Amino acid sequence: LSRLHRAWQRNQQTLRHTLAGATDQADNYAQRANAVADAIARSREIRGDAFRMTVDGHAASTRADAGELIARWASTNQHVAAVRTLPLGELAGLGLDARIRYDPTNGQRTLTIALRDVPATPAELPLNAVTQDASPLIRQLEHRVRDLPALAQRLTTRSQDALSEADAARHALTQPFKYATELGQAAATRAEITEQIKARHEQAHDHDHDTTPDAGQEAGHQRQALDAADAQRLASAAFPSPAPIPA
């Protein structure tokens, strides 16, 4: 029972960590979902001929023009953008931020463009490809804009899943140790047996001076036998078999 109780206590600690982590996750996903919902409310249509993009203050009404503007911006700002994120322009009414990321494993530099304040995956393309054809970046960004409603739904679902996990952990934490009664009884039995042994030895010490050697030896054997029996009872009290749980 003692081992079972320690395992239950460890599980309670795990549940507390699960509750805290799931609650934080639920809040994080909910905040991100709200940010996406806000972006959806501010966004404008860019499909087909409705395409409009601004790059470094210059407006583009075609994807080809936008690609050229991005290539020019990357060539001009590549050194500064490697140090810090820079505002690039606007697409679908949403701000764009750009950064050049360096990968030391292969020496490649990559231009990344993100929707500002939107938790969507940035568009990216190797810098040497951007100067030749930046249209893949534009296609990625258009896909990110079209995917915003689905992204909001995914984040909301993840928040709800995390809340469900937190609720399950919270409920589990309210459940008592199923063998609490048996453990309490075992503790009371151990305390009682310990007191009996202590009292017997104190009584024997008081009488040792008034007995003959043979009688004292016999009394010692009796105490040893009683101590052995009590030791067995202590062991049984310390590690009792838990009662079966009714089905």
XYZ file of N, CA and C in Angstrom:
741
model
N 0.825 -1.206 0.000
C 0.000 0.000 0.000
C 0.859 1.257 0.000
N 1.950 1.228 0.766
C 2.824 2.401 0.809
C 3.395 2.693 -0.576
N 3.784 1.628 -1.289
C 4.319 1.821 -2.636
C 3.238 2.363 -3.574
N 2.031 1.822 -3.433
C 0.924 2.308 -4.253
C 0.630 3.784 -3.955
N 0.730 4.152 -2.689
C 0.461 5.538 -2.314
C 1.524 6.472 -2.879
N 2.793 6.044 -2.836
C 3.850 6.875 -3.413
C 3.660 7.028 -4.924
N 3.252 5.940 -5.592
C 2.993 6.013 -7.031
C 1.838 6.970 -7.316
N 0.803 6.932 -6.467
C -0.340 7.835 -6.626
C 0.099 9.285 -6.443
N 0.968 9.530 -5.456
C 1.464 10.886 -5.226
C 2.269 11.383 -6.427
N 3.100 10.499 -7.008
C 3.863 10.896 -8.205
C 2.911 11.217 -9.363
N 1.868 10.411 -9.485
C 0.898 10.655 -10.552
C 0.164 11.982 -10.337
N -0.127 12.316 -9.072
C -0.770 13.594 -8.776
C 0.116 14.760 -9.207
N 1.425 14.623 -8.964
C 2.355 15.674 -9.381
C 2.375 15.811 -10.903
N 2.367 14.661 -11.592
C 2.325 14.680 -13.057
C 1.049 15.350 -13.549
N -0.072 15.051 -12.890
C -1.346 15.650 -13.280
C -1.331 17.162 -13.082
N -0.682 17.635 -12.010
C -0.596 19.084 -11.785
C 0.203 19.756 -12.902
N 1.301 19.099 -13.324
C 2.085 19.650 -14.436
C 1.258 19.629 -15.730
N 0.518 18.547 -15.934
C -0.320 18.441 -17.133
C -1.370 19.538 -17.148
N -2.005 19.773 -16.004
C -3.033 20.807 -15.903
C -2.469 22.179 -16.244
N -1.307 22.503 -15.658
C -0.702 23.812 -15.914
C -0.301 23.961 -17.377
N 0.330 22.912 -17.928
C 0.774 22.985 -19.312
C -0.382 23.072 -20.299
N -1.418 22.261 -20.073
C -2.570 22.273 -20.983
C -3.317 23.608 -20.907
N -3.409 24.172 -19.718
C -4.073 25.471 -19.574
C -3.312 26.555 -20.328
N -1.980 26.543 -20.204
C -1.164 27.521 -20.932
C -1.315 27.332 -22.441
N -1.318 26.072 -22.884
C -1.473 25.802 -24.314
C -2.815 26.299 -24.828
N -3.871 26.034 -24.056
C -5.207 26.469 -24.470
C -5.257 27.982 -24.622
N -4.668 28.706 -23.674
C -4.644 30.172 -23.748
C -3.843 30.644 -24.962
N -2.702 29.990 -25.198
C -1.846 30.378 -26.318
C -2.561 30.171 -27.652
N -3.178 28.992 -27.821
C -3.897 28.724 -29.065
C -5.071 29.682 -29.246
N -5.763 29.988 -28.155
C -6.903 30.905 -28.247
C -6.445 32.301 -28.663
N -5.334 32.779 -28.109
C -4.813 34.095 -28.476
C -4.402 34.127 -29.948
N -3.773 33.047 -30.408
C -3.372 32.991 -31.816
C -4.587 32.935 -32.736
N -5.618 32.189 -32.313
C -6.844 32.128 -33.111
C -7.493 33.505 -33.200
N -7.470 34.256 -32.110
C -8.032 35.616 -32.116
C -7.237 36.538 -33.047
N -5.908 36.357 -33.060
C -5.078 37.176 -33.947
C -5.405 36.887 -35.412
N -5.630 35.609 -35.728
C -5.984 35.242 -37.099
C -7.362 35.797 -37.451
N -8.309 35.696 -36.515
C -9.656 36.230 -36.763
C -9.598 37.729 -37.025
N -8.739 38.435 -36.298
C -8.582 39.876 -36.515
C -7.999 40.150 -37.903
N -7.051 39.324 -38.323
C -6.460 39.490 -39.656
C -7.497 39.233 -40.745
N -8.348 38.235 -40.543
C -9.404 37.940 -41.517
C -10.338 39.143 -41.664
N -10.660 39.762 -40.538
C -11.564 40.922 -40.569
C -10.946 42.098 -41.320
N -9.612 42.198 -41.312
C -8.937 43.324 -41.965
C -8.539 43.026 -43.409
N -8.586 41.770 -43.799
C -8.061 41.379 -45.107
C -8.999 41.776 -46.254
N -8.404 41.888 -47.452
C -9.156 42.217 -48.660
C -8.958 41.124 -49.708
N -9.854 41.056 -50.630
C -9.791 40.057 -51.697
C -8.618 40.338 -52.637
N -7.873 39.283 -53.008
C -6.741 39.460 -53.927
C -6.753 38.412 -55.038
N -7.838 37.686 -55.169
C -7.874 36.657 -56.204
C -8.018 37.290 -57.595
N -7.391 36.630 -58.563
C -7.525 37.073 -59.946
C -7.078 38.504 -60.152
N -7.951 39.275 -60.830
C -7.617 40.664 -61.153
C -7.686 41.587 -59.945
N -8.180 41.065 -58.824
C -8.258 41.898 -57.614
C -6.910 41.986 -56.899
N -5.898 41.316 -57.442
C -4.578 41.304 -56.796
C -4.005 42.716 -56.691
N -3.602 43.052 -55.478
C -2.901 44.308 -55.212
C -1.839 44.035 -54.145
N -0.654 44.585 -54.370
C 0.421 44.401 -53.389
C 1.278 45.651 -53.369
N 1.751 46.003 -52.189
C 2.650 47.144 -52.029
C 3.987 46.636 -51.511
N 5.057 47.043 -52.170
C 6.405 46.644 -51.752
C 7.259 47.904 -51.636
N 7.706 48.201 -50.444
C 8.573 49.345 -50.185
C 7.963 50.643 -50.706
N 6.636 50.777 -50.503
C 5.956 52.001 -50.911
C 5.520 52.024 -52.358
N 5.857 51.008 -53.145
C 5.493 50.963 -54.562
C 4.342 49.968 -54.756
N 3.291 50.403 -55.436
C 2.116 49.561 -55.650
C 2.299 48.695 -56.893
N 1.784 47.469 -56.813
C 1.822 46.544 -57.948
C 0.441 45.931 -58.113
N -0.056 45.936 -59.348
C -1.386 45.364 -59.612
C -1.285 44.009 -60.297
N -0.059 43.581 -60.606
C 0.142 42.249 -61.186
C 1.177 41.506 -60.364
N 1.113 40.185 -60.438
C 2.061 39.366 -59.682
C 3.479 39.501 -60.238
N 3.581 39.682 -61.528
C 4.905 39.853 -62.134
C 5.568 41.135 -61.633
N 4.811 42.203 -61.585
C 5.370 43.463 -61.079
C 5.758 43.339 -59.603
N 4.908 42.653 -58.842
C 5.200 42.466 -57.417
C 6.474 41.654 -57.238
N 6.656 40.639 -58.081
C 7.870 39.829 -57.999
C 9.117 40.644 -58.272
N 9.046 41.519 -59.252
C 10.199 42.366 -59.560
C 10.502 43.324 -58.405
N 9.463 43.866 -57.798
C 9.665 44.776 -56.666
C 10.309 44.046 -55.480
N 9.890 42.813 -55.245
C 10.481 42.047 -54.145
C 11.949 41.748 -54.432
N 12.241 41.372 -55.683
C 13.630 41.077 -56.052
C 14.505 42.316 -55.871
N 13.996 43.470 -56.265
C 14.749 44.715 -56.116
C 14.954 45.042 -54.640
N 13.891 44.870 -53.848
C 13.992 45.156 -52.409
C 15.025 44.239 -51.751
N 15.009 42.958 -52.119
C 15.950 42.007 -51.520
C 17.389 42.358 -51.861
N 17.616 42.773 -53.081
C 18.971 43.145 -53.493
C 19.457 44.380 -52.749
N 18.557 45.326 -52.522
C 18.925 46.582 -51.864
C 19.089 46.415 -50.357
N 18.260 45.577 -49.742
C 18.210 45.501 -48.279
C 18.782 44.203 -47.708
N 19.483 43.434 -48.509
C 19.911 42.117 -48.055
C 20.820 42.166 -46.824
N 21.646 43.199 -46.725
C 22.564 43.249 -45.580
C 21.837 43.661 -44.302
N 20.970 44.661 -44.401
C 20.232 45.102 -43.216
C 19.231 44.040 -42.780
N 18.571 43.419 -43.762
C 17.557 42.396 -43.440
C 18.176 41.152 -42.829
N 19.489 40.999 -42.994
C 20.157 39.856 -42.359
C 20.377 40.104 -40.873
N 20.258 41.361 -40.461
C 20.494 41.734 -39.071
C 19.187 41.863 -38.293
N 18.155 42.419 -38.933
C 16.886 42.627 -38.250
C 15.723 42.531 -39.236
N 14.541 42.302 -38.700
C 13.328 42.230 -39.510
C 12.954 43.623 -39.996
N 12.568 43.727 -41.256
C 12.204 45.012 -41.854
C 10.770 44.958 -42.392
N 10.056 46.078 -42.340
C 8.742 46.127 -42.996
C 8.928 46.075 -44.504
N 8.149 45.207 -45.157
C 8.293 45.044 -46.602
C 7.211 45.779 -47.372
N 5.971 45.652 -46.911
C 4.867 46.260 -47.642
C 3.542 45.724 -47.152
N 2.627 45.452 -48.107
C 1.282 45.037 -47.726
C 0.686 44.141 -48.803
N -0.066 43.142 -48.373
C -0.794 42.261 -49.275
C -2.145 41.949 -48.655
N -3.193 42.131 -49.435
C -4.566 41.847 -48.985
C -4.934 42.680 -47.765
N -4.348 43.852 -47.641
C -4.639 44.702 -46.502
C -3.870 44.340 -45.247
N -2.972 43.376 -45.349
C -2.190 42.909 -44.198
C -0.725 43.295 -44.375
N -0.122 43.769 -43.294
C 1.278 44.162 -43.347
C 2.197 42.972 -43.556
N 3.341 43.224 -44.175
C 4.333 42.183 -44.439
C 5.667 42.575 -43.817
N 6.322 41.626 -43.181
C 7.663 41.833 -42.622
C 8.610 40.838 -43.271
N 9.839 41.276 -43.542
C 10.810 40.423 -44.229
C 12.104 40.326 -43.433
N 12.759 39.198 -43.593
C 14.039 38.961 -42.915
C 14.845 37.982 -43.769
N 16.133 38.138 -43.783
C 16.996 37.186 -44.477
C 17.676 36.314 -43.433
N 17.446 35.028 -43.538
C 17.974 34.055 -42.577
C 19.179 33.341 -43.182
N 20.224 33.220 -42.379
C 21.445 32.551 -42.830
C 21.545 31.181 -42.188
N 21.813 30.161 -42.994
C 21.968 28.792 -42.495
C 23.455 28.441 -42.519
N 24.104 28.359 -41.342
C 25.547 28.097 -41.314
C 25.925 26.691 -41.771
N 24.948 25.772 -41.792
C 25.274 24.397 -42.191
C 25.559 24.290 -43.684
N 24.898 25.126 -44.494
C 25.138 25.058 -45.939
C 25.495 26.413 -46.549
N 25.554 27.458 -45.691
C 25.914 28.776 -46.177
C 24.833 29.454 -46.998
N 23.620 28.906 -46.978
C 22.542 29.463 -47.802
C 21.809 30.576 -47.074
N 21.469 31.617 -47.818
C 20.662 32.708 -47.293
C 19.254 32.610 -47.875
N 18.252 32.780 -46.991
C 16.857 32.609 -47.389
C 16.061 33.853 -47.022
N 15.276 34.346 -47.977
C 14.387 35.466 -47.702
C 13.071 34.915 -47.168
N 12.659 35.382 -45.988
C 11.380 34.982 -45.415
C 10.482 36.208 -45.322
N 9.211 36.027 -45.689
C 8.222 37.103 -45.617
C 7.029 36.598 -44.818
N 6.685 37.347 -43.773
C 5.609 36.927 -42.880
C 4.479 37.945 -42.872
N 3.262 37.443 -42.659
C 2.127 38.325 -42.431
C 2.270 38.898 -41.027
N 2.321 40.203 -40.912
C 2.594 40.858 -39.631
C 1.500 40.556 -38.596
N 1.951 40.141 -37.411
C 1.058 39.861 -36.270
C 0.077 38.724 -36.544
N 0.421 37.873 -37.497
C -0.420 36.711 -37.811
C 0.420 35.452 -37.608
N -0.038 34.501 -36.789
C 0.749 33.293 -36.516
C 0.668 32.262 -37.632
N 1.007 32.702 -38.842
C 1.035 31.799 -39.996
C 2.487 31.544 -40.392
N 2.738 30.422 -41.026
C 4.092 30.094 -41.462
C 4.562 31.107 -42.510
N 5.741 31.674 -42.357
C 6.220 32.653 -43.337
C 6.465 32.003 -44.710
N 6.383 32.807 -45.742
C 6.811 32.375 -47.066
C 8.331 32.493 -47.116
N 8.976 31.601 -47.840
C 10.438 31.662 -47.895
C 10.955 31.153 -49.230
N 12.111 31.671 -49.591
C 12.747 31.296 -50.852
C 14.230 31.645 -50.748
N 15.122 30.774 -51.249
C 16.553 31.097 -51.231
C 16.813 32.445 -51.907
N 17.688 33.225 -51.315
C 17.914 34.586 -51.794
C 18.390 34.613 -53.242
N 19.235 33.657 -53.633
C 19.719 33.661 -55.015
C 18.609 33.358 -56.012
N 17.538 32.653 -55.548
C 16.397 32.387 -56.430
C 15.477 33.599 -56.503
N 15.427 34.383 -55.413
C 14.545 35.555 -55.377
C 14.924 36.541 -56.474
N 16.210 36.746 -56.673
C 16.649 37.727 -57.665
C 16.338 37.278 -59.091
N 16.108 35.984 -59.283
C 15.777 35.458 -60.608
C 14.266 35.395 -60.827
N 13.520 34.926 -59.808
C 12.070 34.792 -59.926
C 11.470 34.727 -58.527
N 10.818 35.798 -58.114
C 10.238 35.855 -56.768
C 8.787 35.399 -56.734
N 8.255 34.929 -57.863
C 6.843 34.549 -57.904
C 6.475 33.434 -56.907
N 7.389 32.467 -56.594
C 7.013 31.467 -55.580
C 6.677 32.091 -54.224
N 7.354 33.184 -53.893
C 7.037 33.872 -52.639
C 5.623 34.439 -52.669
N 5.239 35.001 -53.787
C 3.906 35.581 -53.901
C 2.845 34.500 -53.827
N 3.088 33.357 -54.487
C 2.122 32.256 -54.425
C 1.968 31.754 -52.996
N 3.084 31.653 -52.283
C 3.016 31.203 -50.881
C 2.214 32.186 -50.030
N 2.468 33.472 -50.237
C 1.756 34.475 -49.440
C 0.259 34.473 -49.740
N -0.098 34.320 -51.010
C -1.521 34.247 -51.356
C -2.166 33.025 -50.708
N -1.435 31.921 -50.689
C -1.964 30.717 -50.034
C -2.151 30.957 -48.540
N -1.203 31.668 -47.906
C -1.343 31.946 -46.466
C -2.605 32.777 -46.215
N -2.873 33.740 -47.074
C -4.060 34.581 -46.903
C -5.331 33.748 -47.084
N -5.377 32.923 -48.121
C -6.564 32.094 -48.356
C -6.779 31.080 -47.243
N -5.691 30.678 -46.598
C -5.771 29.645 -45.561
C -6.144 30.192 -44.189
N -6.274 31.498 -44.065
C -6.526 32.096 -42.747
C -7.771 31.521 -42.056
N -8.916 31.371 -42.718
C -10.075 30.788 -42.020
C -9.798 29.379 -41.506
N -9.128 28.561 -42.327
C -8.808 27.197 -41.893
C -7.811 27.214 -40.734
N -6.853 28.161 -40.788
C -5.879 28.283 -39.699
C -6.573 28.645 -38.399
N -7.531 29.583 -38.473
C -8.272 29.967 -37.267
C -9.011 28.762 -36.684
N -9.585 27.943 -37.562
C -10.306 26.763 -37.086
C -9.360 25.749 -36.458
N -8.186 25.554 -37.063
C -7.212 24.608 -36.500
C -6.762 25.054 -35.115
N -6.502 26.331 -34.974
C -6.048 26.851 -33.685
C -7.156 26.749 -32.635
N -8.386 27.011 -33.036
C -9.515 26.894 -32.105
C -9.689 25.451 -31.655
N -9.549 24.520 -32.588
C -9.664 23.097 -32.245
C -8.568 22.684 -31.270
N -7.346 23.149 -31.517
C -6.242 22.819 -30.615
C -6.470 23.411 -29.231
N -7.035 24.609 -29.179
C -7.340 25.217 -27.880
C -8.386 24.393 -27.142
N -9.402 23.946 -27.852
C -10.446 23.134 -27.230
C -9.892 21.790 -26.761
N -9.008 21.204 -27.566
C -8.391 19.932 -27.163
C -7.557 20.114 -25.895
N -6.814 21.215 -25.832
C -5.994 21.477 -24.643
C -6.880 21.712 -23.421
N -8.012 22.399 -23.607
C -8.945 22.603 -22.500
C -9.516 21.275 -22.010
N -9.804 20.368 -22.948
C -10.311 19.051 -22.565
C -9.265 18.277 -21.764
N -8.009 18.392 -22.187
C -6.926 17.732 -21.453
C -6.788 18.322 -20.053
N -6.917 19.642 -19.951
C -6.833 20.296 -18.638
C -7.999 19.864 -17.753
N -9.199 19.772 -18.322
C -10.368 19.350 -17.546
C -10.201 17.921 -17.035
N -9.660 17.052 -17.893
C -9.444 15.659 -17.472
C -8.435 15.587 -16.328
N -7.359 16.372 -16.422
C -6.356 16.386 -15.354
C -6.942 16.961 -14.072
N -7.755 18.025 -14.213
C -8.377 18.650 -13.039
C -9.312 17.664 -12.333
N -10.071 16.907 -13.115
C -10.977 15.914 -12.521
C -10.184 14.805 -11.831
N -9.118 14.340 -12.489
C -8.306 13.267 -11.895
C -7.681 13.704 -10.571
N -7.347 14.989 -10.465
C -6.745 15.483 -9.230
C -7.728 15.472 -8.055
N -9.018 15.457 -8.355
C -10.017 15.429 -7.268
C -10.270 14.021 -6.747
N -9.737 13.013 -7.440
C -10.002 11.636 -7.029
C -9.049 11.234 -5.898
N -9.592 10.721 -4.787
C -8.729 10.334 -3.661
C -7.984 9.038 -3.950
N -6.995 8.768 -3.136
C -6.275 7.503 -3.217
C -7.262 6.381 -2.895
N -7.424 5.422 -3.796
C -8.485 4.425 -3.662
C -8.300 3.505 -2.450
N -7.079 3.413 -1.943
C -6.828 2.564 -0.771
C -6.546 3.399 0.466
N -7.086 4.617 0.515
C -6.810 5.509 1.641
C -7.268 4.902 2.968
N -8.429 4.245 2.993
C -8.934 3.637 4.233
C -8.005 2.539 4.711
N -7.624 1.646 3.787
C -6.725 0.554 4.156
C -5.377 1.078 4.635
N -4.874 2.156 3.974
C -3.589 2.722 4.383
C -3.680 3.311 5.777
N -4.800 3.992 6.095
C -4.981 4.546 7.429
C -5.057 3.467 8.485
N -5.767 2.373 8.167
C -5.855 1.261 9.104
C -4.489 0.625 9.336
N -3.718 0.494 8.270
C -2.378 -0.088 8.408
C -1.490 0.787 9.279
N -1.576 2.103 9.100
C -0.770 3.020 9.905
C -1.156 2.926 11.378
N -2.475 2.821 11.656
C -2.933 2.702 13.042
C -2.455 1.401 13.660
N -2.482 0.325 12.878
C -2.018 -0.974 13.375
C -0.535 -0.944 13.690
N 0.254 -0.316 12.813
C 1.694 -0.228 13.058
C 1.977 0.556 14.331
N 1.242 1.647 14.518
C 1.456 2.462 15.714
C 1.102 1.671 16.971
N 0.025 0.910 16.915
C -0.405 0.117 18.076
C 0.620 -0.953 18.422
N 1.121 -1.664 17.383
C 2.100 -2.729 17.629
C 3.396 -2.143 18.186
N 3.806 -0.994 17.644
C 5.029 -0.354 18.122
C 4.903 0.023 19.589
N 3.759 0.541 19.989
C 3.535 0.900 21.384
C 3.551 -0.336 22.271
N 2.988 -1.449 21.795
C 2.989 -2.690 22.575
C 4.398 -3.197 22.801
N 5.215 -3.159 21.779
C 6.608 -3.598 21.912
C 7.357 -2.703 22.889
N 7.152 -1.397 22.763
C 7.825 -0.446 23.648
C 7.412 -0.670 25.091
N 6.118 -0.857 25.319
C 5.631 -1.066 26.685
C 6.174 -2.363 27.262
N 6.231 -3.423 26.458
C 6.718 -4.727 26.947
C 8.180 -4.643 27.359
N 8.973 -3.935 26.563
C 10.395 -3.828 26.905
C 10.602 -2.946 28.134
N 9.805 -1.912 28.295
C 9.924 -1.082 29.494
C 9.530 -1.877 30.735
N 8.483 -2.682 30.606
C 8.048 -3.509 31.734
C 9.096 -4.561 32.073
N 9.705 -5.146 31.043
C 10.720 -6.172 31.272
C 11.943 -5.571 31.955
N 12.292 -4.365 31.599
C 13.457 -3.717 32.199
C 13.234 -3.490 33.698
N 11.998 -3.140 34.054
C 11.701 -2.893 35.469
C 11.762 -4.172 36.295
N 11.475 -5.331 35.676
C 11.419 -6.592 36.416
C 12.707 -7.381 36.380
N 13.633 -6.967 35.514
C 14.875 -7.742 35.383
C 15.659 -7.810 36.683
N 15.568 -6.767 37.497
C 16.359 -6.747 38.727
C 15.776 -7.657 39.797
N 14.508 -8.056 39.647
C 13.837 -8.834 40.698
C 13.699 -10.310 40.348
N 14.319 -10.769 39.255
C 14.178 -12.170 38.837
C 15.516 -12.881 38.908
N 15.440 -14.235 39.014
C 16.665 -15.058 39.007
C 17.186 -15.115 37.593
N 18.468 -15.541 37.433
C 19.028 -15.624 36.075
C 18.212 -16.535 35.166
N 17.774 -17.704 35.725
C 17.006 -18.634 34.873
C 15.667 -18.024 34.469
N 15.027 -17.393 35.442
C 13.729 -16.781 35.138
C 13.901 -15.620 34.156
N 14.989 -14.868 34.327
C 15.233 -13.766 33.403
C 15.506 -14.254 31.991
N 16.239 -15.399 31.908
C 16.519 -15.955 30.582
C 15.230 -16.422 29.906
N 14.360 -17.066 30.691
C 13.090 -17.539 30.147
C 12.232 -16.352 29.690
N 12.216 -15.319 30.515
C 11.438 -14.135 30.144
C 12.000 -13.506 28.871
N 13.343 -13.542 28.727
C 13.958 -12.993 27.517
C 13.544 -13.761 26.282
N 13.483 -15.134 26.436
C 13.049 -15.949 25.301
C 11.599 -15.631 24.929
N 10.780 -15.415 25.926
C 9.379 -15.098 25.672
C 9.242 -13.751 24.957
N 10.061 -12.777 25.407
C 10.026 -11.473 24.755
C 10.482 -11.576 23.302
N 11.522 -12.385 23.064
C 11.997 -12.553 21.700
C 10.919 -13.161 20.816
N 10.206 -14.141 21.370
C 9.135 -14.769 20.599
C 8.024 -13.769 20.302
N 7.673 -12.985 21.335
C 6.634 -11.983 21.128
C 7.098 -10.907 20.142
N 8.385 -10.528 20.254
C 8.919 -9.529 19.331
C 8.881 -10.045 17.892
N 9.221 -11.333 17.728
C 9.196 -11.915 16.387
C 7.784 -11.914 15.822
N 6.828 -12.259 16.684
C 5.429 -12.261 16.239
C 4.981 -10.846 15.892
N 5.366 -9.873 16.724
C 4.989 -8.494 16.448
C 5.677 -7.970 15.192
N 6.918 -8.419 14.953
C 7.620 -8.003 13.742
C 6.884 -8.493 12.502
N 6.357 -9.720 12.593
C 5.589 -10.247 11.475
C 4.309 -9.440 11.260
N 3.681 -9.074 12.366
C 2.463 -8.258 12.274
C 2.780 -6.877 11.698
N 3.936 -6.307 12.081
C 4.335 -5.022 11.530
C 4.550 -5.106 10.018
N 5.184 -6.206 9.589
C 5.414 -6.380 8.161
C 4.097 -6.496 7.415
N 3.171 -7.247 8.023
C 1.859 -7.392 7.383
C 1.115 -6.067 7.335
N 1.271 -5.259 8.386
C 0.605 -3.956 8.420
C 1.239 -2.982 7.438
N 2.560 -3.097 7.246
C 3.262 -2.172 6.360
C 2.978 -2.472 4.892
N 2.802 -3.757 4.578
C 2.590 -4.137 3.177
C 1.382 -5.039 3.049
N 0.203 -4.560 3.421
C -0.995 -5.398 3.282
C -1.411 -5.500 1.829
N -2.114 -6.553 1.520
C -2.643 -6.704 0.168
C -3.888 -5.855 0.050
N -3.980 -4.994 -0.957
C -5.152 -4.147 -1.095
C -6.396 -4.976 -1.373
N -7.482 -4.508 -0.815
C -8.745 -5.212 -1.040
C -9.169 -5.036 -2.490
N -9.752 -6.073 -3.089
C -10.182 -5.950 -4.494
C -11.274 -4.877 -4.630
N -11.192 -4.162 -5.740
C -12.181 -3.127 -6.019
C -13.381 -3.774 -6.695
N -14.587 -3.577 -6.163
C -15.761 -4.182 -6.786
C -15.922 -3.720 -8.220
N -16.329 -4.655 -9.067
C -16.506 -4.326 -10.487
C -17.714 -3.406 -10.656
